[in-house]
Short mmCIF file of N, CA and C in Angstrom, two decimals:
data_model
loop_
_atom_site.label_atom_id
_atom_site.label_comp_id
_atom_site.label_asym_id
_atom_site.label_seq_id
_atom_site.Cartn_x
_atom_site.Cartn_y
_atom_site.Cartn_z
N SER A 3 -7.63 -13.90 19.73
CA SER A 3 -7.54 -13.97 18.29
C SER A 3 -6.10 -14.26 17.88
N GLU A 4 -5.97 -14.83 16.71
CA GLU A 4 -4.63 -15.19 16.22
C GLU A 4 -3.78 -13.97 15.88
N LEU A 5 -4.40 -12.82 15.71
CA LEU A 5 -3.66 -11.61 15.36
C LEU A 5 -3.55 -10.65 16.53
N HIS A 6 -3.84 -11.11 17.74
CA HIS A 6 -3.79 -10.28 18.94
C HIS A 6 -2.39 -9.69 19.14
N GLY A 7 -2.33 -8.49 19.69
CA GLY A 7 -1.08 -7.75 19.87
C GLY A 7 0.02 -8.50 20.58
N GLY A 8 -0.33 -9.35 21.54
CA GLY A 8 0.68 -10.09 22.27
C GLY A 8 1.44 -11.08 21.42
N ARG A 9 0.86 -11.48 20.31
CA ARG A 9 1.51 -12.45 19.42
C ARG A 9 2.59 -11.82 18.54
N HIS A 10 2.63 -10.50 18.50
CA HIS A 10 3.60 -9.82 17.64
C HIS A 10 4.18 -8.58 18.29
N SER A 11 4.30 -8.58 19.60
CA SER A 11 4.90 -7.46 20.35
C SER A 11 4.26 -6.13 19.99
N ASN A 12 2.94 -6.13 19.86
CA ASN A 12 2.18 -4.91 19.57
C ASN A 12 2.71 -4.13 18.38
N GLY A 13 2.92 -4.82 17.28
CA GLY A 13 3.29 -4.14 16.05
C GLY A 13 4.70 -4.35 15.55
N HIS A 14 5.44 -5.33 16.12
CA HIS A 14 6.77 -5.64 15.57
C HIS A 14 6.55 -6.14 14.15
N ALA A 15 7.04 -5.40 13.17
CA ALA A 15 6.68 -5.60 11.77
C ALA A 15 6.94 -7.02 11.27
N GLN A 16 8.13 -7.55 11.46
CA GLN A 16 8.44 -8.86 10.91
C GLN A 16 7.61 -9.96 11.58
N THR A 17 7.50 -9.89 12.90
CA THR A 17 6.71 -10.90 13.62
C THR A 17 5.24 -10.80 13.24
N TYR A 18 4.72 -9.58 13.16
CA TYR A 18 3.32 -9.34 12.79
C TYR A 18 3.06 -9.87 11.38
N LEU A 19 3.96 -9.60 10.44
CA LEU A 19 3.80 -10.10 9.07
C LEU A 19 3.80 -11.62 9.07
N ASP A 20 4.70 -12.25 9.82
CA ASP A 20 4.75 -13.71 9.88
C ASP A 20 3.43 -14.27 10.39
N VAL A 21 2.89 -13.67 11.45
CA VAL A 21 1.62 -14.12 12.03
C VAL A 21 0.49 -13.93 11.03
N PHE A 22 0.45 -12.77 10.37
CA PHE A 22 -0.61 -12.49 9.40
C PHE A 22 -0.52 -13.42 8.19
N CYS A 23 0.68 -13.64 7.68
CA CYS A 23 0.84 -14.53 6.52
C CYS A 23 0.37 -15.95 6.85
N LYS A 24 0.71 -16.41 8.03
CA LYS A 24 0.28 -17.74 8.46
C LYS A 24 -1.25 -17.78 8.59
N TYR A 25 -1.81 -16.73 9.16
CA TYR A 25 -3.26 -16.64 9.34
C TYR A 25 -3.99 -16.62 7.99
N GLN A 26 -3.54 -15.79 7.05
CA GLN A 26 -4.23 -15.70 5.77
C GLN A 26 -4.12 -17.01 4.98
N ARG A 27 -3.03 -17.72 5.16
CA ARG A 27 -2.92 -19.01 4.48
C ARG A 27 -3.86 -20.03 5.11
N LYS A 28 -3.98 -19.97 6.44
CA LYS A 28 -4.84 -20.91 7.16
C LYS A 28 -6.31 -20.76 6.75
N ILE A 29 -6.76 -19.51 6.59
CA ILE A 29 -8.18 -19.31 6.25
C ILE A 29 -8.44 -19.56 4.77
N GLY A 30 -7.40 -19.73 3.99
CA GLY A 30 -7.54 -20.13 2.59
C GLY A 30 -7.55 -18.97 1.64
N SER A 31 -6.64 -19.01 0.69
CA SER A 31 -6.51 -17.91 -0.26
C SER A 31 -7.05 -18.29 -1.64
N LYS A 32 -8.13 -19.06 -1.68
CA LYS A 32 -8.66 -19.50 -2.97
C LYS A 32 -9.26 -18.36 -3.78
N ASN A 33 -9.73 -17.34 -3.10
CA ASN A 33 -10.42 -16.26 -3.81
C ASN A 33 -9.64 -14.97 -3.88
N TRP A 34 -8.38 -14.99 -3.55
CA TRP A 34 -7.58 -13.77 -3.67
C TRP A 34 -6.16 -14.11 -4.11
N ASP A 35 -5.55 -13.14 -4.75
CA ASP A 35 -4.15 -13.28 -5.17
C ASP A 35 -3.21 -12.78 -4.09
N HIS A 36 -3.71 -11.86 -3.26
CA HIS A 36 -2.85 -11.22 -2.27
C HIS A 36 -3.70 -10.75 -1.10
N ALA A 37 -3.18 -10.88 0.10
CA ALA A 37 -3.88 -10.41 1.29
C ALA A 37 -3.15 -9.18 1.84
N LEU A 38 -3.89 -8.11 2.07
CA LEU A 38 -3.34 -6.86 2.60
C LEU A 38 -4.05 -6.53 3.90
N MET A 39 -3.28 -6.38 4.97
CA MET A 39 -3.86 -5.98 6.24
C MET A 39 -3.47 -4.55 6.54
N LEU A 40 -4.48 -3.71 6.75
CA LEU A 40 -4.26 -2.34 7.22
C LEU A 40 -4.42 -2.39 8.72
N SER A 41 -3.36 -2.09 9.43
CA SER A 41 -3.33 -2.24 10.88
C SER A 41 -3.38 -0.88 11.58
N GLY A 42 -3.96 -0.88 12.75
CA GLY A 42 -3.97 0.31 13.58
C GLY A 42 -2.73 0.43 14.45
N TYR A 43 -1.88 -0.58 14.42
CA TYR A 43 -0.64 -0.53 15.20
C TYR A 43 0.38 0.39 14.53
N ASP A 44 1.19 1.03 15.34
CA ASP A 44 2.34 1.78 14.85
C ASP A 44 3.45 0.75 14.66
N LEU A 45 3.68 0.35 13.43
CA LEU A 45 4.63 -0.73 13.15
C LEU A 45 6.05 -0.31 13.51
N HIS A 46 6.82 -1.28 13.99
CA HIS A 46 8.21 -1.00 14.38
C HIS A 46 9.06 -2.23 14.12
N ARG A 47 10.37 -2.03 14.11
CA ARG A 47 11.32 -3.13 13.89
C ARG A 47 11.87 -3.67 15.20
N GLY A 48 11.55 -3.03 16.27
CA GLY A 48 12.04 -3.41 17.58
C GLY A 48 11.97 -2.21 18.49
N TYR A 49 12.23 -2.42 19.73
CA TYR A 49 12.12 -1.32 20.69
C TYR A 49 13.09 -0.20 20.33
N GLY A 50 12.59 1.02 20.36
CA GLY A 50 13.41 2.18 20.03
C GLY A 50 13.36 2.57 18.56
N SER A 51 12.72 1.76 17.72
CA SER A 51 12.63 2.07 16.29
C SER A 51 11.17 2.08 15.87
N LYS A 52 10.69 3.19 15.35
CA LYS A 52 9.30 3.30 14.88
C LYS A 52 9.26 3.79 13.44
N SER A 53 10.27 3.47 12.66
CA SER A 53 10.43 4.10 11.36
C SER A 53 9.93 3.26 10.19
N ILE A 54 9.00 2.35 10.42
CA ILE A 54 8.52 1.51 9.33
C ILE A 54 7.00 1.67 9.21
N SER A 55 6.52 1.81 7.99
CA SER A 55 5.09 2.01 7.76
C SER A 55 4.42 0.78 7.17
N GLY A 56 5.22 -0.13 6.61
CA GLY A 56 4.66 -1.33 6.01
C GLY A 56 5.76 -2.34 5.74
N ILE A 57 5.32 -3.56 5.45
CA ILE A 57 6.28 -4.64 5.17
C ILE A 57 5.59 -5.69 4.31
N ALA A 58 6.34 -6.26 3.39
CA ALA A 58 5.83 -7.33 2.53
C ALA A 58 6.98 -8.26 2.19
N ARG A 59 6.62 -9.43 1.69
CA ARG A 59 7.62 -10.39 1.25
C ARG A 59 7.98 -10.09 -0.20
N LEU A 60 9.25 -9.81 -0.46
CA LEU A 60 9.70 -9.59 -1.82
C LEU A 60 9.47 -10.88 -2.61
N PHE A 61 8.87 -10.77 -3.78
CA PHE A 61 8.52 -11.91 -4.63
C PHE A 61 7.46 -12.81 -3.99
N GLY A 62 6.62 -12.26 -3.14
CA GLY A 62 5.62 -13.07 -2.45
C GLY A 62 4.37 -13.38 -3.25
N MET A 63 4.06 -12.57 -4.25
CA MET A 63 2.83 -12.75 -5.02
C MET A 63 2.76 -14.14 -5.63
N CYS A 64 1.59 -14.76 -5.53
CA CYS A 64 1.28 -16.08 -6.09
C CYS A 64 1.91 -17.22 -5.31
N ASP A 65 2.47 -16.96 -4.16
CA ASP A 65 2.99 -17.99 -3.26
C ASP A 65 2.08 -17.97 -2.03
N ALA A 66 1.26 -19.00 -1.87
CA ALA A 66 0.19 -18.99 -0.87
C ALA A 66 0.65 -18.60 0.53
N GLY A 67 1.85 -18.95 0.92
CA GLY A 67 2.32 -18.62 2.26
C GLY A 67 2.97 -17.26 2.38
N ASN A 68 3.21 -16.61 1.27
CA ASN A 68 3.95 -15.34 1.29
C ASN A 68 3.24 -14.19 0.57
N THR A 69 2.05 -14.43 0.07
CA THR A 69 1.34 -13.40 -0.67
C THR A 69 0.54 -12.51 0.28
N CYS A 70 1.28 -11.78 1.11
CA CYS A 70 0.66 -11.01 2.18
C CYS A 70 1.46 -9.74 2.44
N THR A 71 0.74 -8.70 2.81
CA THR A 71 1.32 -7.39 3.07
C THR A 71 0.71 -6.82 4.34
N LEU A 72 1.52 -6.11 5.08
CA LEU A 72 1.07 -5.44 6.30
C LEU A 72 1.40 -3.96 6.15
N ALA A 73 0.42 -3.10 6.40
CA ALA A 73 0.64 -1.65 6.29
C ALA A 73 -0.10 -0.93 7.40
N GLU A 74 0.48 0.17 7.86
CA GLU A 74 -0.23 1.00 8.82
C GLU A 74 -1.47 1.56 8.13
N GLY A 75 -2.60 1.44 8.79
CA GLY A 75 -3.86 1.90 8.22
C GLY A 75 -4.43 3.06 9.00
N LEU A 76 -3.62 4.06 9.24
CA LEU A 76 -4.03 5.15 10.13
C LEU A 76 -4.67 6.32 9.40
N ASP A 77 -4.41 6.50 8.10
CA ASP A 77 -4.96 7.64 7.38
C ASP A 77 -4.87 7.37 5.88
N PHE A 78 -5.09 8.38 5.07
CA PHE A 78 -5.10 8.19 3.62
C PHE A 78 -3.74 7.81 3.05
N THR A 79 -2.66 8.03 3.77
CA THR A 79 -1.35 7.62 3.26
C THR A 79 -1.25 6.10 3.18
N SER A 80 -2.19 5.40 3.82
CA SER A 80 -2.21 3.94 3.76
C SER A 80 -2.27 3.44 2.32
N ALA A 81 -2.95 4.18 1.45
CA ALA A 81 -3.03 3.78 0.04
C ALA A 81 -1.64 3.75 -0.59
N PHE A 82 -0.81 4.73 -0.27
CA PHE A 82 0.54 4.78 -0.83
C PHE A 82 1.43 3.72 -0.20
N ILE A 83 1.28 3.51 1.10
CA ILE A 83 2.06 2.48 1.79
C ILE A 83 1.71 1.11 1.22
N GLY A 84 0.40 0.82 1.13
CA GLY A 84 -0.04 -0.47 0.60
C GLY A 84 0.42 -0.69 -0.83
N THR A 85 0.37 0.34 -1.65
CA THR A 85 0.82 0.24 -3.05
C THR A 85 2.32 -0.07 -3.11
N HIS A 86 3.10 0.63 -2.30
CA HIS A 86 4.55 0.41 -2.24
C HIS A 86 4.84 -1.04 -1.84
N GLU A 87 4.18 -1.50 -0.78
CA GLU A 87 4.44 -2.86 -0.31
C GLU A 87 3.96 -3.91 -1.31
N LEU A 88 2.85 -3.65 -1.97
CA LEU A 88 2.38 -4.55 -3.02
C LEU A 88 3.41 -4.63 -4.14
N GLY A 89 4.07 -3.51 -4.42
CA GLY A 89 5.16 -3.50 -5.40
C GLY A 89 6.25 -4.49 -5.03
N HIS A 90 6.62 -4.53 -3.74
CA HIS A 90 7.62 -5.52 -3.31
C HIS A 90 7.13 -6.94 -3.58
N SER A 91 5.85 -7.17 -3.34
CA SER A 91 5.29 -8.50 -3.51
C SER A 91 5.37 -8.98 -4.96
N VAL A 92 5.31 -8.04 -5.91
CA VAL A 92 5.42 -8.42 -7.32
C VAL A 92 6.84 -8.22 -7.85
N GLY A 93 7.82 -8.24 -6.94
CA GLY A 93 9.22 -8.28 -7.34
C GLY A 93 9.93 -6.95 -7.47
N MET A 94 9.28 -5.85 -7.11
CA MET A 94 9.92 -4.54 -7.24
C MET A 94 10.79 -4.24 -6.03
N ARG A 95 12.01 -3.83 -6.30
CA ARG A 95 12.92 -3.40 -5.24
C ARG A 95 12.82 -1.89 -5.11
N HIS A 96 13.49 -1.32 -4.11
CA HIS A 96 13.52 0.14 -3.99
C HIS A 96 14.23 0.73 -5.21
N ASP A 97 13.79 1.90 -5.62
CA ASP A 97 14.33 2.54 -6.82
C ASP A 97 15.79 2.94 -6.70
N GLU A 98 16.17 3.42 -5.54
CA GLU A 98 17.53 3.90 -5.37
C GLU A 98 18.50 2.71 -5.33
N PRO A 99 19.68 2.80 -5.88
CA PRO A 99 20.35 3.97 -6.45
C PRO A 99 20.22 4.07 -7.97
N TYR A 100 19.50 3.13 -8.61
CA TYR A 100 19.50 3.09 -10.08
C TYR A 100 18.44 3.98 -10.73
N CYS A 101 17.40 4.33 -9.98
CA CYS A 101 16.38 5.26 -10.47
C CYS A 101 16.21 6.37 -9.43
N THR A 102 15.58 7.45 -9.84
CA THR A 102 15.41 8.58 -8.92
C THR A 102 14.44 8.21 -7.80
N SER A 103 14.46 8.98 -6.74
CA SER A 103 13.61 8.71 -5.58
C SER A 103 12.27 9.44 -5.68
N SER A 104 11.80 9.69 -6.88
CA SER A 104 10.55 10.43 -7.06
C SER A 104 9.39 9.55 -7.48
N HIS A 105 9.50 8.25 -7.23
CA HIS A 105 8.47 7.30 -7.64
C HIS A 105 7.98 6.47 -6.45
N ILE A 106 6.96 5.65 -6.69
CA ILE A 106 6.31 4.86 -5.64
C ILE A 106 7.30 3.99 -4.89
N MET A 107 8.26 3.39 -5.58
CA MET A 107 9.17 2.46 -4.93
C MET A 107 10.41 3.12 -4.34
N SER A 108 10.35 4.42 -4.12
CA SER A 108 11.40 5.10 -3.37
C SER A 108 11.42 4.51 -1.97
N ALA A 109 12.56 4.54 -1.33
CA ALA A 109 12.68 3.99 0.02
C ALA A 109 11.91 4.81 1.06
N SER A 110 11.47 6.02 0.69
CA SER A 110 10.71 6.84 1.63
C SER A 110 9.46 7.41 0.97
N LEU A 111 8.42 7.60 1.78
CA LEU A 111 7.18 8.21 1.29
C LEU A 111 7.41 9.69 1.03
N GLY A 112 6.60 10.25 0.17
CA GLY A 112 6.69 11.68 -0.06
C GLY A 112 5.67 12.14 -1.08
N PRO A 113 5.43 13.43 -1.14
CA PRO A 113 4.43 13.96 -2.06
C PRO A 113 4.83 13.74 -3.52
N GLY A 114 3.82 13.46 -4.34
CA GLY A 114 4.05 13.32 -5.77
C GLY A 114 4.58 11.98 -6.23
N LYS A 115 4.79 11.05 -5.33
CA LYS A 115 5.33 9.74 -5.71
C LYS A 115 4.16 8.82 -6.07
N VAL A 116 3.66 9.01 -7.30
CA VAL A 116 2.46 8.30 -7.72
C VAL A 116 2.65 7.51 -9.01
N THR A 117 3.88 7.37 -9.47
CA THR A 117 4.15 6.62 -10.70
C THR A 117 5.21 5.56 -10.45
N TRP A 118 5.23 4.57 -11.34
CA TRP A 118 6.25 3.52 -11.27
C TRP A 118 7.46 3.97 -12.08
N SER A 119 8.64 3.73 -11.58
CA SER A 119 9.87 4.06 -12.30
C SER A 119 10.17 2.98 -13.34
N GLN A 120 11.13 3.26 -14.21
CA GLN A 120 11.59 2.26 -15.17
C GLN A 120 12.18 1.06 -14.43
N CYS A 121 12.85 1.30 -13.31
CA CYS A 121 13.40 0.20 -12.50
C CYS A 121 12.28 -0.71 -12.02
N SER A 122 11.21 -0.11 -11.50
CA SER A 122 10.08 -0.89 -11.00
C SER A 122 9.43 -1.70 -12.11
N MET A 123 9.23 -1.07 -13.26
CA MET A 123 8.60 -1.77 -14.38
C MET A 123 9.47 -2.94 -14.86
N ARG A 124 10.78 -2.73 -14.89
CA ARG A 124 11.70 -3.80 -15.29
C ARG A 124 11.59 -4.97 -14.30
N ASP A 125 11.62 -4.66 -12.99
CA ASP A 125 11.51 -5.70 -11.96
C ASP A 125 10.18 -6.45 -12.08
N TYR A 126 9.10 -5.71 -12.28
CA TYR A 126 7.76 -6.31 -12.37
C TYR A 126 7.69 -7.28 -13.56
N HIS A 127 8.09 -6.82 -14.73
CA HIS A 127 8.00 -7.66 -15.92
C HIS A 127 8.89 -8.90 -15.80
N ALA A 128 10.04 -8.76 -15.17
CA ALA A 128 10.91 -9.92 -14.96
C ALA A 128 10.23 -10.93 -14.03
N TYR A 129 9.55 -10.44 -12.99
CA TYR A 129 8.88 -11.35 -12.06
C TYR A 129 7.69 -12.04 -12.72
N VAL A 130 6.90 -11.30 -13.48
CA VAL A 130 5.76 -11.91 -14.18
C VAL A 130 6.25 -12.98 -15.15
N GLU A 131 7.34 -12.70 -15.84
CA GLU A 131 7.90 -13.69 -16.76
C GLU A 131 8.36 -14.94 -16.00
N LYS A 132 8.94 -14.73 -14.83
CA LYS A 132 9.37 -15.86 -13.99
C LYS A 132 8.17 -16.70 -13.56
N LEU A 133 7.08 -16.03 -13.14
CA LEU A 133 5.86 -16.75 -12.76
C LEU A 133 5.29 -17.51 -13.95
N ASP A 134 5.28 -16.88 -15.12
CA ASP A 134 4.78 -17.54 -16.33
C ASP A 134 5.60 -18.78 -16.65
N ASN A 135 6.92 -18.66 -16.57
CA ASN A 135 7.80 -19.80 -16.88
C ASN A 135 7.60 -20.96 -15.92
N ARG A 136 7.28 -20.64 -14.66
CA ARG A 136 7.04 -21.68 -13.66
C ARG A 136 5.59 -22.17 -13.67
N LYS A 137 4.76 -21.52 -14.51
CA LYS A 137 3.33 -21.83 -14.59
C LYS A 137 2.63 -21.66 -13.23
N THR A 138 3.04 -20.61 -12.51
CA THR A 138 2.46 -20.31 -11.20
C THR A 138 1.90 -18.88 -11.14
N ASN A 139 1.58 -18.31 -12.31
CA ASN A 139 1.15 -16.92 -12.35
C ASN A 139 -0.33 -16.79 -12.03
N CYS A 140 -0.62 -16.50 -10.77
CA CYS A 140 -2.01 -16.32 -10.33
C CYS A 140 -2.62 -15.04 -10.90
N LEU A 141 -1.80 -14.14 -11.41
CA LEU A 141 -2.30 -12.88 -11.94
C LEU A 141 -2.98 -13.06 -13.30
N ARG A 142 -2.81 -14.20 -13.91
CA ARG A 142 -3.42 -14.46 -15.22
C ARG A 142 -4.68 -15.31 -15.11
N THR A 143 -5.09 -15.61 -13.90
CA THR A 143 -6.30 -16.41 -13.70
C THR A 143 -7.27 -15.64 -12.81
N SER A 144 -8.52 -16.07 -12.80
CA SER A 144 -9.52 -15.42 -11.97
C SER A 144 -10.43 -16.47 -11.36
N SER A 145 -10.73 -16.33 -10.09
CA SER A 145 -11.68 -17.22 -9.43
C SER A 145 -13.06 -16.58 -9.37
N ILE A 146 -13.17 -15.37 -9.90
CA ILE A 146 -14.46 -14.66 -9.92
C ILE A 146 -15.17 -15.05 -11.21
N PRO A 147 -16.40 -15.59 -11.10
CA PRO A 147 -17.07 -16.08 -12.30
C PRO A 147 -17.39 -15.01 -13.34
N GLU A 148 -17.61 -13.78 -12.92
CA GLU A 148 -17.87 -12.71 -13.87
C GLU A 148 -17.15 -11.45 -13.43
N VAL A 149 -16.86 -10.61 -14.37
CA VAL A 149 -16.17 -9.37 -14.07
C VAL A 149 -17.12 -8.42 -13.36
N LYS A 150 -16.68 -7.88 -12.24
CA LYS A 150 -17.48 -6.89 -11.51
C LYS A 150 -17.08 -5.51 -12.00
N ARG A 151 -18.03 -4.72 -12.36
CA ARG A 151 -17.77 -3.37 -12.84
C ARG A 151 -18.09 -2.36 -11.74
N LEU A 152 -17.22 -1.38 -11.60
CA LEU A 152 -17.47 -0.31 -10.65
C LEU A 152 -18.51 0.64 -11.23
N ASP A 153 -19.28 1.24 -10.35
CA ASP A 153 -20.25 2.24 -10.78
C ASP A 153 -19.49 3.42 -11.35
N GLY A 154 -19.62 3.67 -12.63
CA GLY A 154 -18.86 4.73 -13.30
C GLY A 154 -19.40 6.12 -13.07
N LYS A 155 -20.46 6.25 -12.27
CA LYS A 155 -21.06 7.57 -12.05
C LYS A 155 -20.21 8.43 -11.12
N ALA A 156 -19.66 7.83 -10.09
CA ALA A 156 -18.86 8.58 -9.12
C ALA A 156 -17.39 8.56 -9.53
N GLN A 157 -16.81 9.72 -9.72
CA GLN A 157 -15.41 9.85 -10.09
C GLN A 157 -14.55 9.95 -8.83
N PRO A 158 -13.25 9.64 -8.94
CA PRO A 158 -12.38 9.81 -7.77
C PRO A 158 -12.49 11.23 -7.21
N GLY A 159 -12.60 11.33 -5.93
CA GLY A 159 -12.73 12.63 -5.29
C GLY A 159 -14.17 13.04 -5.05
N GLN A 160 -15.12 12.29 -5.62
CA GLN A 160 -16.52 12.64 -5.42
C GLN A 160 -17.11 11.94 -4.21
N VAL A 161 -16.58 10.81 -3.83
CA VAL A 161 -17.07 10.12 -2.64
C VAL A 161 -16.66 10.92 -1.42
N TYR A 162 -15.38 11.28 -1.35
CA TYR A 162 -14.86 12.17 -0.31
C TYR A 162 -14.19 13.33 -1.03
N ASP A 163 -14.79 14.51 -0.96
CA ASP A 163 -14.16 15.65 -1.61
C ASP A 163 -12.90 16.04 -0.84
N ALA A 164 -12.15 17.00 -1.37
CA ALA A 164 -10.86 17.38 -0.78
C ALA A 164 -11.02 17.87 0.65
N ASP A 165 -12.07 18.64 0.94
CA ASP A 165 -12.28 19.13 2.31
C ASP A 165 -12.52 17.98 3.28
N LYS A 166 -13.33 17.00 2.87
CA LYS A 166 -13.62 15.86 3.73
C LYS A 166 -12.36 15.02 3.95
N GLN A 167 -11.53 14.86 2.93
CA GLN A 167 -10.29 14.12 3.08
C GLN A 167 -9.37 14.80 4.09
N CYS A 168 -9.29 16.12 4.05
CA CYS A 168 -8.48 16.87 5.02
C CYS A 168 -9.02 16.68 6.43
N GLU A 169 -10.34 16.74 6.56
CA GLU A 169 -10.96 16.56 7.88
C GLU A 169 -10.70 15.16 8.42
N LEU A 170 -10.84 14.14 7.57
CA LEU A 170 -10.61 12.77 8.00
C LEU A 170 -9.15 12.54 8.39
N MET A 171 -8.24 13.20 7.71
CA MET A 171 -6.82 12.99 7.97
C MET A 171 -6.33 13.78 9.18
N HIS A 172 -6.78 15.03 9.33
CA HIS A 172 -6.22 15.91 10.36
C HIS A 172 -7.19 16.26 11.48
N GLY A 173 -8.48 16.11 11.25
CA GLY A 173 -9.45 16.43 12.29
C GLY A 173 -10.37 17.59 11.91
N ARG A 174 -11.32 17.84 12.79
CA ARG A 174 -12.30 18.88 12.56
C ARG A 174 -11.63 20.25 12.37
N GLY A 175 -12.16 21.03 11.46
CA GLY A 175 -11.62 22.37 11.23
C GLY A 175 -10.60 22.44 10.12
N TYR A 176 -10.18 21.29 9.58
CA TYR A 176 -9.21 21.29 8.49
C TYR A 176 -9.93 21.19 7.15
N LYS A 177 -9.44 21.96 6.18
CA LYS A 177 -9.99 21.96 4.83
C LYS A 177 -8.85 22.02 3.83
N GLN A 178 -9.17 21.73 2.58
CA GLN A 178 -8.18 21.81 1.51
C GLN A 178 -7.87 23.28 1.24
N VAL A 179 -6.60 23.59 1.11
CA VAL A 179 -6.18 24.95 0.78
C VAL A 179 -5.35 24.90 -0.50
N THR A 180 -5.38 25.96 -1.25
CA THR A 180 -4.64 26.03 -2.50
C THR A 180 -3.39 26.87 -2.29
N PRO A 181 -2.22 26.28 -2.45
CA PRO A 181 -0.99 27.06 -2.33
C PRO A 181 -0.92 28.13 -3.43
N ARG A 182 -0.17 29.17 -3.17
CA ARG A 182 0.03 30.18 -4.21
C ARG A 182 0.56 29.52 -5.48
N GLN A 183 0.24 30.06 -6.61
CA GLN A 183 0.67 29.58 -7.92
C GLN A 183 0.05 28.23 -8.31
N ASP A 184 -0.97 27.77 -7.61
CA ASP A 184 -1.56 26.47 -7.94
C ASP A 184 -3.05 26.67 -8.20
N ASN A 185 -3.52 26.15 -9.29
CA ASN A 185 -4.95 26.24 -9.59
C ASN A 185 -5.57 24.84 -9.60
N TYR A 186 -5.23 24.05 -8.62
CA TYR A 186 -5.71 22.68 -8.43
C TYR A 186 -5.08 21.67 -9.39
N ASP A 187 -4.16 22.09 -10.26
CA ASP A 187 -3.52 21.15 -11.17
C ASP A 187 -2.72 20.09 -10.41
N GLY A 188 -2.15 20.45 -9.29
CA GLY A 188 -1.28 19.54 -8.55
C GLY A 188 -1.98 18.66 -7.55
N ILE A 189 -3.31 18.74 -7.44
CA ILE A 189 -4.03 18.01 -6.39
C ILE A 189 -3.87 16.50 -6.54
N CYS A 190 -3.61 16.01 -7.74
CA CYS A 190 -3.43 14.57 -7.93
C CYS A 190 -2.09 14.09 -7.37
N TYR A 191 -1.16 15.02 -7.18
CA TYR A 191 0.16 14.66 -6.66
C TYR A 191 0.31 14.99 -5.19
N MET A 192 -0.32 16.07 -4.77
CA MET A 192 -0.19 16.48 -3.37
C MET A 192 -1.34 17.41 -3.03
N MET A 193 -1.97 17.14 -1.90
CA MET A 193 -3.08 17.97 -1.46
C MET A 193 -2.66 18.71 -0.20
N TRP A 194 -2.92 19.99 -0.16
CA TRP A 194 -2.57 20.81 0.99
C TRP A 194 -3.81 20.99 1.86
N CYS A 195 -3.63 20.80 3.15
CA CYS A 195 -4.72 21.00 4.10
C CYS A 195 -4.32 22.10 5.08
N GLY A 196 -5.29 22.84 5.52
CA GLY A 196 -5.03 23.89 6.50
C GLY A 196 -6.18 23.99 7.49
N GLN A 197 -5.88 24.53 8.64
CA GLN A 197 -6.89 24.67 9.68
C GLN A 197 -7.63 25.99 9.48
N THR A 198 -8.94 25.89 9.41
CA THR A 198 -9.75 27.09 9.19
C THR A 198 -10.38 27.60 10.48
N GLU A 199 -10.45 26.73 11.49
CA GLU A 199 -11.02 27.11 12.78
C GLU A 199 -9.98 26.83 13.86
N PHE A 200 -9.84 27.75 14.79
CA PHE A 200 -8.86 27.56 15.86
C PHE A 200 -9.54 27.41 17.18
#
C-alpha cells in the first residue's frame, strides 16, 4: 500500500504527512475540504524523539496538495489532537506567547483546553479573508447536494457514556470517578477515570 510503514519510517511525522498528502490528492479531493488520517503509529520526528501527536500544513486548507492532517488515533485524545492540527490547517498558530496556554492551540495537550483563544480566532478570520480575496475559499462551497442532519435524539455522551469511555481508553475495570468537590460540572473539560477492579 502507498501508506505502508516502510514508506515513512514507521511513523516519521513529516515523511508520513508528505506521503499521506500525496495519496489523498491522488485519490481526488472533490468531495472533501480536508483529509484527516488517524494513525495507529506512534508519530515521531526522528529516532530518539517520540514527542509529537499530530502534524498538519499551516495554511493548508483549500489547497488540494496540502489540505491534510495526520494525528495519532490511539484513544479519545485523538479528537483534541485532530482539532488542534485542523486549526493549523486553517491558519492558526500556537497560542503562546501572545495568548495563554489554556486553549486548543496551546503547544501542548492538557485538560480543559476546549476553546479557541482570541489569537486563534484572529488567525482564522485573517486566513478566511485571504481565501476569500483569492477566490479559493472551499469552506464557502459544498459538493453535497443536500444538507445531512444528525439524528438529534442521541446527545453527546449517550452513545458512549462516561464509564464506557474510561473502559475504551484505559481498559477493563476502569470507570468514571468524581473527584472531591465536583458534581459532574467539569466533565465537559476533564473526565476522571479510576480502576474499580484489581
